[in-house]
CSV table of C-alpha atoms in Angstrom, one decimal:
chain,number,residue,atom,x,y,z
J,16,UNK,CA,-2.7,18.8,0.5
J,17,UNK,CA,-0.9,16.4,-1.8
J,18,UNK,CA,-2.4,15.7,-5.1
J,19,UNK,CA,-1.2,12.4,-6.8
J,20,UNK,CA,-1.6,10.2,-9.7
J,21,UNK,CA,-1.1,6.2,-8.6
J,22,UNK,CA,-0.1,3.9,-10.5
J,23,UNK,CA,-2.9,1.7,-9.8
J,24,UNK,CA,-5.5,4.3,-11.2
J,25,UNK,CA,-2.7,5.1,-14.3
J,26,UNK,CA,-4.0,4.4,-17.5
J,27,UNK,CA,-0.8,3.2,-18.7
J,28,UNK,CA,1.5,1.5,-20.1
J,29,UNK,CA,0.5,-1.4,-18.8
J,30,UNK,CA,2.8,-4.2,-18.6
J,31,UNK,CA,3.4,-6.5,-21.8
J,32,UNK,CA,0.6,-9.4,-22.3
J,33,UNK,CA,1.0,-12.0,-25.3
J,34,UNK,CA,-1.2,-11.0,-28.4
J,35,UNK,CA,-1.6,-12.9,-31.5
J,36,UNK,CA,-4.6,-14.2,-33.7
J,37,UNK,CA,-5.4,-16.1,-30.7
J,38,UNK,CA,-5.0,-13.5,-28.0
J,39,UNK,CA,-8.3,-13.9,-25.7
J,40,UNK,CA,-10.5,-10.7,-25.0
J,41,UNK,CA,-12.4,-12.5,-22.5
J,42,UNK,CA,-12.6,-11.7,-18.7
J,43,UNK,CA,-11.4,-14.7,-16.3
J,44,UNK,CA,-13.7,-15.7,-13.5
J,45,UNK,CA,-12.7,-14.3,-10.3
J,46,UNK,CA,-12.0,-16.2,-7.6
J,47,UNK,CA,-14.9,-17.8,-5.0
J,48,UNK,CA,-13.9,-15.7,-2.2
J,49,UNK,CA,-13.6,-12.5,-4.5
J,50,UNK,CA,-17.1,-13.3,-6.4
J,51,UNK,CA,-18.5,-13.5,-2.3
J,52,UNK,CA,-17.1,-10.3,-1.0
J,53,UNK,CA,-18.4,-8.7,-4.0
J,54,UNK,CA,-22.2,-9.9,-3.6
J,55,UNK,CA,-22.0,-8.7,0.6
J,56,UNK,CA,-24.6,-6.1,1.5
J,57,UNK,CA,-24.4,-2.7,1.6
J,58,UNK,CA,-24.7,-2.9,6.0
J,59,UNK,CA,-22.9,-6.2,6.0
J,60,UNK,CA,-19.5,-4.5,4.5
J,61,UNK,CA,-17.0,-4.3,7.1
J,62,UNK,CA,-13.5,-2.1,5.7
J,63,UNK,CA,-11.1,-3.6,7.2
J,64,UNK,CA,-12.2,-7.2,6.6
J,65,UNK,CA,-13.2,-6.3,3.2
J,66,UNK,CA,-9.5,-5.1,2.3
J,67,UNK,CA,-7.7,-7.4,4.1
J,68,UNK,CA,-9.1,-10.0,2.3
J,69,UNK,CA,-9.1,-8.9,-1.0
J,70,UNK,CA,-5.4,-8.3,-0.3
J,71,UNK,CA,-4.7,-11.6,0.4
J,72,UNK,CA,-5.3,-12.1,-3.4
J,73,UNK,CA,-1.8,-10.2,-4.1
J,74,UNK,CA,-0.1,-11.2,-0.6
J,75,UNK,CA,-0.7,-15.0,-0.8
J,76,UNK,CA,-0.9,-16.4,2.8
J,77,UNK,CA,-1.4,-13.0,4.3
J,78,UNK,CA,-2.6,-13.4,8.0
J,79,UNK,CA,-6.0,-11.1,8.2
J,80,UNK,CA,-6.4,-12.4,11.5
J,81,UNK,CA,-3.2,-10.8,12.8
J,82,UNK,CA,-3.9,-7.4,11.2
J,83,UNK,CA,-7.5,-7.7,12.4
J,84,UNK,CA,-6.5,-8.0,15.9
J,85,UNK,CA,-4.3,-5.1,15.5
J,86,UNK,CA,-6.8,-3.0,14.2
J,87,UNK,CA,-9.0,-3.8,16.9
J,88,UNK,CA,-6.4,-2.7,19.6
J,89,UNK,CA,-5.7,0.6,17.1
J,90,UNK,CA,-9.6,1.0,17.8
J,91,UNK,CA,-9.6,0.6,21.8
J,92,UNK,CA,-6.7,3.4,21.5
J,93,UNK,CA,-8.7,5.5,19.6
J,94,UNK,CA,-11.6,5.2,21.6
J,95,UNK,CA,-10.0,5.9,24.9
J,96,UNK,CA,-8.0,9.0,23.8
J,97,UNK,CA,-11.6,10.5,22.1
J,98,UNK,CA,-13.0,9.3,25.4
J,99,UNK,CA,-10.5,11.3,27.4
J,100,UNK,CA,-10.3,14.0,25.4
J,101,UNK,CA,-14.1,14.7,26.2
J,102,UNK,CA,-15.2,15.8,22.9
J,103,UNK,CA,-18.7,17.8,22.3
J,104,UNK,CA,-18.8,18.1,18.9
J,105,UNK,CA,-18.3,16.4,15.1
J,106,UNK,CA,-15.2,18.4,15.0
J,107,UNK,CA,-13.3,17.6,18.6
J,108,UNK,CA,-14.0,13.9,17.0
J,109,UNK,CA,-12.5,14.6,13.7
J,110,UNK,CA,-9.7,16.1,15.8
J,111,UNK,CA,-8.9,13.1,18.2
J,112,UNK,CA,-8.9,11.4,15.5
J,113,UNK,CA,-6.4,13.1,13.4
J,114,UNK,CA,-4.2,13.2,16.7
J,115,UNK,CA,-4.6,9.4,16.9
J,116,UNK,CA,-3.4,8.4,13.5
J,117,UNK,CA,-0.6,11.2,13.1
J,118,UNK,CA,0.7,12.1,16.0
J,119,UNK,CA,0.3,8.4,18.0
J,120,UNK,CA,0.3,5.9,15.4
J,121,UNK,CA,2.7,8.1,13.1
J,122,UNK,CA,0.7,7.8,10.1
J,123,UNK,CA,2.1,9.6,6.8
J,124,UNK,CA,2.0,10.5,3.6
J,125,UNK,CA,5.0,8.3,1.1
J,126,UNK,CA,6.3,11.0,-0.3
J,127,UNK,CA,9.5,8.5,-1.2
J,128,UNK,CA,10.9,8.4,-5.0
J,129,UNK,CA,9.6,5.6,-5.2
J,130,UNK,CA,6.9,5.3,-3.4
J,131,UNK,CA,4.2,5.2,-6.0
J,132,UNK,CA,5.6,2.1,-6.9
J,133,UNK,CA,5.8,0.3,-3.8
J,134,UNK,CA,2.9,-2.5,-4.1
J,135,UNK,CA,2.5,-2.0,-0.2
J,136,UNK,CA,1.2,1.6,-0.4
J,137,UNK,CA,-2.1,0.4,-2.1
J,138,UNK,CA,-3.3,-2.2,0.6
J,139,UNK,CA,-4.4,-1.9,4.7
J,140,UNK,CA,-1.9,-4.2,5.4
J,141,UNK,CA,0.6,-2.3,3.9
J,142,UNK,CA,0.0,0.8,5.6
J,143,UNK,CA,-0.4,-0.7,8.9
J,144,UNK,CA,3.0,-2.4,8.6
J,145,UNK,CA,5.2,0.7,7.1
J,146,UNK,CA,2.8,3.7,8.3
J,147,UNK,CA,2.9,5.2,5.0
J,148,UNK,CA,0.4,5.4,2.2
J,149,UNK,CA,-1.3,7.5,-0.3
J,150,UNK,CA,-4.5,8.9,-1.0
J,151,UNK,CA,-5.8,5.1,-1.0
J,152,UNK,CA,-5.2,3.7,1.4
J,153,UNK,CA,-4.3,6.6,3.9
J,154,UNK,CA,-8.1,7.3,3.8
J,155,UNK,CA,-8.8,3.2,3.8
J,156,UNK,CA,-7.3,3.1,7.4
J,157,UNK,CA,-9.1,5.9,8.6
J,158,UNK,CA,-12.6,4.9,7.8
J,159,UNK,CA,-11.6,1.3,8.8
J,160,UNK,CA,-10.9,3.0,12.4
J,161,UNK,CA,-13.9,4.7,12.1
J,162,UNK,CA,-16.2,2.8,10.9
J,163,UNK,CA,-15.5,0.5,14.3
J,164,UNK,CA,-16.3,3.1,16.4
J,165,UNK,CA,-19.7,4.1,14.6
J,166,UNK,CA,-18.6,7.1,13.3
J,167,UNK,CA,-21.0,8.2,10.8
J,168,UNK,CA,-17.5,9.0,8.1
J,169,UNK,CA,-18.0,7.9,4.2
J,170,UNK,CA,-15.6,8.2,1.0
J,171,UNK,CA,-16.1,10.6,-1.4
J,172,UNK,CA,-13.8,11.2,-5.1
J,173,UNK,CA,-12.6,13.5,-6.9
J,174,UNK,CA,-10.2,12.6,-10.1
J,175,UNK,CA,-7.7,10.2,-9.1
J,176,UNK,CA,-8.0,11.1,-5.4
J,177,UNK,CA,-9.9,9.6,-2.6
J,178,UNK,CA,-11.5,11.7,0.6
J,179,UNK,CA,-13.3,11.0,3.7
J,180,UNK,CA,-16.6,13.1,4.8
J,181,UNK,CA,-18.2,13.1,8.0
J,182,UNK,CA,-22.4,13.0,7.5
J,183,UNK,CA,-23.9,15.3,10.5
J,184,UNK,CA,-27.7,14.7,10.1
J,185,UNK,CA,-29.2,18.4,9.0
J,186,UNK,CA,-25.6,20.1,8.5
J,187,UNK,CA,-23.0,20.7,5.7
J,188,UNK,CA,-20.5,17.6,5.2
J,189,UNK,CA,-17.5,17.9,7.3
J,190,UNK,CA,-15.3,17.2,4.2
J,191,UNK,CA,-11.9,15.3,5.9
J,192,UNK,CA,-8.6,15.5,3.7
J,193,UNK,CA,-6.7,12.7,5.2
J,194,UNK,CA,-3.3,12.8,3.3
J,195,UNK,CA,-3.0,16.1,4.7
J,196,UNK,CA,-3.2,15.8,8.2
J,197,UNK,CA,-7.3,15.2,8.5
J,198,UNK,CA,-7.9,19.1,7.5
J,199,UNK,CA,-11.2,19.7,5.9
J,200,UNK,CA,-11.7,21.5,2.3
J,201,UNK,CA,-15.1,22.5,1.1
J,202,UNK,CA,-16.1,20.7,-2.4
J,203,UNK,CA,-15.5,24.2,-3.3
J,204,UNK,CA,-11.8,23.9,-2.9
J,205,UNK,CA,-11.8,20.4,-4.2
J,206,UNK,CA,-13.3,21.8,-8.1
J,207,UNK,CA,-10.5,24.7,-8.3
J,208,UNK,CA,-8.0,22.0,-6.7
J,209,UNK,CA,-8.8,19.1,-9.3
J,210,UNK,CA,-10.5,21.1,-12.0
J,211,UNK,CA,-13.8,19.2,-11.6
J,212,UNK,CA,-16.1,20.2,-14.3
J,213,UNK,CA,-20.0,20.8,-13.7
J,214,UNK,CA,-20.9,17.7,-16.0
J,215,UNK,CA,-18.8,15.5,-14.1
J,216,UNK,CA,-20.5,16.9,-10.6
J,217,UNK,CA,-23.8,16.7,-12.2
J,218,UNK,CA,-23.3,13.0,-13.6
J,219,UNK,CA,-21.8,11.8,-10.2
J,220,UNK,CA,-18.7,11.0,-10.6
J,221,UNK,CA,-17.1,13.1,-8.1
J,222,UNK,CA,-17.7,14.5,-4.9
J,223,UNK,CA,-20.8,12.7,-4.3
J,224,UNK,CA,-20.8,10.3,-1.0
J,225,UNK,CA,-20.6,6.5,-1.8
J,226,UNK,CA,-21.9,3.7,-0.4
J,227,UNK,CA,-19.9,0.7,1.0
J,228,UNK,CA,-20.3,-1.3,-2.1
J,229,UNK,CA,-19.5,1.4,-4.4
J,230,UNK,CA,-16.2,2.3,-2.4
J,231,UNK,CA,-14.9,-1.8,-3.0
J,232,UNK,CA,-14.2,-0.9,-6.5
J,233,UNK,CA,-11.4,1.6,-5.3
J,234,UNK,CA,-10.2,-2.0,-3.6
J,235,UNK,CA,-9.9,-3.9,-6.9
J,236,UNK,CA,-8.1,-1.8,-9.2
J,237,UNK,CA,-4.8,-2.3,-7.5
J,238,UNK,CA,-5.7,-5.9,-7.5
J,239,UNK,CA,-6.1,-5.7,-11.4
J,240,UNK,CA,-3.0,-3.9,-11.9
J,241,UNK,CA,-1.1,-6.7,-9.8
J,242,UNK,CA,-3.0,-9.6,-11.9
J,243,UNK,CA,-1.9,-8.2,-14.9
J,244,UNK,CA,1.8,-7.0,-13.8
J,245,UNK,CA,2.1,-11.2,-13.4
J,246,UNK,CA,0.6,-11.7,-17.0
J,247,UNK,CA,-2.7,-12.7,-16.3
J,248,UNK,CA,-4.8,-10.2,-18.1
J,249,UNK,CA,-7.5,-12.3,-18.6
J,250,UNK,CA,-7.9,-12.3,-14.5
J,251,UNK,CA,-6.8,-8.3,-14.5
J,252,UNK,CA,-9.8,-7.6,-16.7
J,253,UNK,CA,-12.5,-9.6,-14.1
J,254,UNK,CA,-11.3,-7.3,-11.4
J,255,UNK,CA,-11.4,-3.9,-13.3
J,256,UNK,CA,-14.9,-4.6,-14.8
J,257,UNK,CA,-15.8,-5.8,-11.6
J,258,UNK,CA,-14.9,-2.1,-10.4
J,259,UNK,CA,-16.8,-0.4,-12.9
J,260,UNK,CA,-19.9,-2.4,-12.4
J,261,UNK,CA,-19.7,-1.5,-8.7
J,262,UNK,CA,-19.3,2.3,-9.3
J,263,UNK,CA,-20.4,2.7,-12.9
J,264,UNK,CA,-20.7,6.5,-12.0
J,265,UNK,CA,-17.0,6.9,-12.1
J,266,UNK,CA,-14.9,7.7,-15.4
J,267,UNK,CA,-11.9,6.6,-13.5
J,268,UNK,CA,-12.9,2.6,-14.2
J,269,UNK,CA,-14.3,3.5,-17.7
J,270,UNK,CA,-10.8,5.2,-18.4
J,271,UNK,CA,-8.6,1.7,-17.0
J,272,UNK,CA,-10.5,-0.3,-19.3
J,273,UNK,CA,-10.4,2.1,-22.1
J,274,UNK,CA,-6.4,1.8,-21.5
J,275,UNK,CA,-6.4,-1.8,-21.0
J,276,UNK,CA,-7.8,-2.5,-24.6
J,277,UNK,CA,-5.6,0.0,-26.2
J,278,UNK,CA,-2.4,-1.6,-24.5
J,279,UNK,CA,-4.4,-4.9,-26.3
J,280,UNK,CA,-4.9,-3.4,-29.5
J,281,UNK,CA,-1.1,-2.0,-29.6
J,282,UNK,CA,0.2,-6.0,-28.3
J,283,UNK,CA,-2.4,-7.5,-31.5
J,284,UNK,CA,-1.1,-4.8,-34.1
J,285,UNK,CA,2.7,-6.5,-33.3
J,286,UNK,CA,1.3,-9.9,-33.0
J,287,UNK,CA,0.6,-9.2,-36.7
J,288,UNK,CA,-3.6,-9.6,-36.2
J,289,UNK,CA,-4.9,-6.3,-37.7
J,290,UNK,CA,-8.2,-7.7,-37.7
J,291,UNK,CA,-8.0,-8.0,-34.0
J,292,UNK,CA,-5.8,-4.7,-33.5
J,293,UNK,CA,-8.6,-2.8,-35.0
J,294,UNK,CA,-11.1,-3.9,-32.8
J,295,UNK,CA,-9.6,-3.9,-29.9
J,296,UNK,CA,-8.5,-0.1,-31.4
J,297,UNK,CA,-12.2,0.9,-31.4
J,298,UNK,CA,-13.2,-0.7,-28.2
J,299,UNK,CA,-10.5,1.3,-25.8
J,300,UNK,CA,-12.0,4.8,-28.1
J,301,UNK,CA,-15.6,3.8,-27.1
J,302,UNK,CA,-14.4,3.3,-23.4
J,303,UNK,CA,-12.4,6.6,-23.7
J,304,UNK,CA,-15.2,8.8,-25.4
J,305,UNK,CA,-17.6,7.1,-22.8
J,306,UNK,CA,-15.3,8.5,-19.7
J,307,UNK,CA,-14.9,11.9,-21.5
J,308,UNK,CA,-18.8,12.4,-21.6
J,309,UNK,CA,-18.9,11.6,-17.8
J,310,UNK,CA,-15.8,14.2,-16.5
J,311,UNK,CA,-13.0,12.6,-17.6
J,312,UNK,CA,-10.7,15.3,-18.7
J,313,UNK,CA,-10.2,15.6,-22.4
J,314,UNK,CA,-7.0,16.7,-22.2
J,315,UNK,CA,-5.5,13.8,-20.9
J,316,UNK,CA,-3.3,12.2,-23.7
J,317,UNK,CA,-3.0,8.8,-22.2
């Protein structure tokens, strides 16, 4: 299995914003369609639809009908090889599955030098257009598929790392590890593989199934990291509270923020506002402390 850090869940540097006496601390308002996507019902979220427009936010004019359509083919293609592959059981589904996206659809992992950088790996659209992808959206495309088809499949975390797991009614999760090939590790594996400690299993912030609405936060961070990228932190800030207020179970949100104000407090210190600086200082710590006490790892330095 591959194990990565993205970008877009980094915790810095972020790039440069303005910061003086007057630097604003205050969230922008998201846009309409972004503030009605976020309010949708836990049964009314669809993935696909979801992502595709939320993605449109960063790919201005992108044409969700066209990769909506193609999705829906993916999904008749899907269902026909499950179909006439006959499968019996949770796992012969899991395995037609796997067969579909890898083996037909050619669906990897961007193992690329640069492929943590490339804005494409972090949205559907991008990974139905280049067939590559992380551990984002890689699992993004295959819940979107299976979601369609009524497969009872769900996201699960663990740090920095996204996971699919099939829910049999009465039986064990069928954990799915989907940037390496669809294979299955036990949650097990996944604490000696991440180094999940027992508070951070205990407070929820990792291997516990989400709902729909909690999973849309893991579809606005790479939104917040684009806003800010073209200096509008204000708008950056919406989306990554907006995340955390989804899925306030996860230190992964309470970390971004914590970086965001320290990346202010460091741009307010040079702007010559020490008043402001400090404030701004003590605000990322909070966030930081407040991510340690939920699993965060201590250790991380940045």
């Amino acid at each position: 299995m591959s194990s990565v850090t993205l970008p877009f869940f980094s915790l810095g540097p972020f790039a440069a914003v303005a910061a003086d006496s007057t630097f604003d601390t205050r969230p922008a308002e998201l846009p309409t369609k972004v503030s009605a996507l976020l309010q949708q019902s836990e049964r009314d979220i669809d993935v696909a639809t979801t992502a595709l427009n939320l993605a449109s936010e960063v790919y201005s004019g992108l044409p969700t009908w066209r990769y909506l359509e193609r999705l829906a083919a993916m999904v008749n293609e899907a269902s026909s090889k499950l179909a006439l592959a006959g499968v019996r059981s949770h796992r012969d589904i899991v395995r037609g599955l796997n067969s579909y996206l890898f083996d037909d659809f050619g669906m990897r992992y961007d193992h690329s030098p640069d492929g943590k950088g490339k804005t494409e790996t972090y949205f559907l659209n991008g990974i139905m257009d280049t067939k590559r992808g992380m551990c984002l959206t890689m699992p993004m495309l295959y819940l979107a598929i299976s979601q369609r088809l009524g497969l009872p499949i769900s996201v699960a975390l663990a740090p920095q790392h996204t996971f699919l797991r099939y829910q049999v009614p009465g039986r064990t999760p069928h954990n799915i590890e989907v940037t390496s090939g669809g294979g299955t590790l036990t949650d097990e594996a996944y604490v000696r593989k991440f180094s999940i400690p027992s508070r951070a299993i205990e407070n929820g912030a990792y291997l516990r199934t989400l709902s729909m609405r909690e999973y849309m936060a893991t579809m606005l961070l790479p939104i917040g990291h684009a806003m800010h990228d073209r200096g509008k932190p204000g708008l950056a800030l919406a989306y990554f509270e907006s995340a955390h207020r989804l899925n306030p179970k996860s230190p992964i949100y309470v970390r971004v923020l914590a970086a965001f104000w320290m990346n202010a407090a460091k741009k307010a210190h040079e702007g010559n506002a020490p008043v402001i600086a400090r404030k701004l200082y003590e605000r990322s710590m909070a966030h930081r402390k407040q991510a340690e006490a939920m699993g965060w790892p201590v250790t991380d330095k940045t």
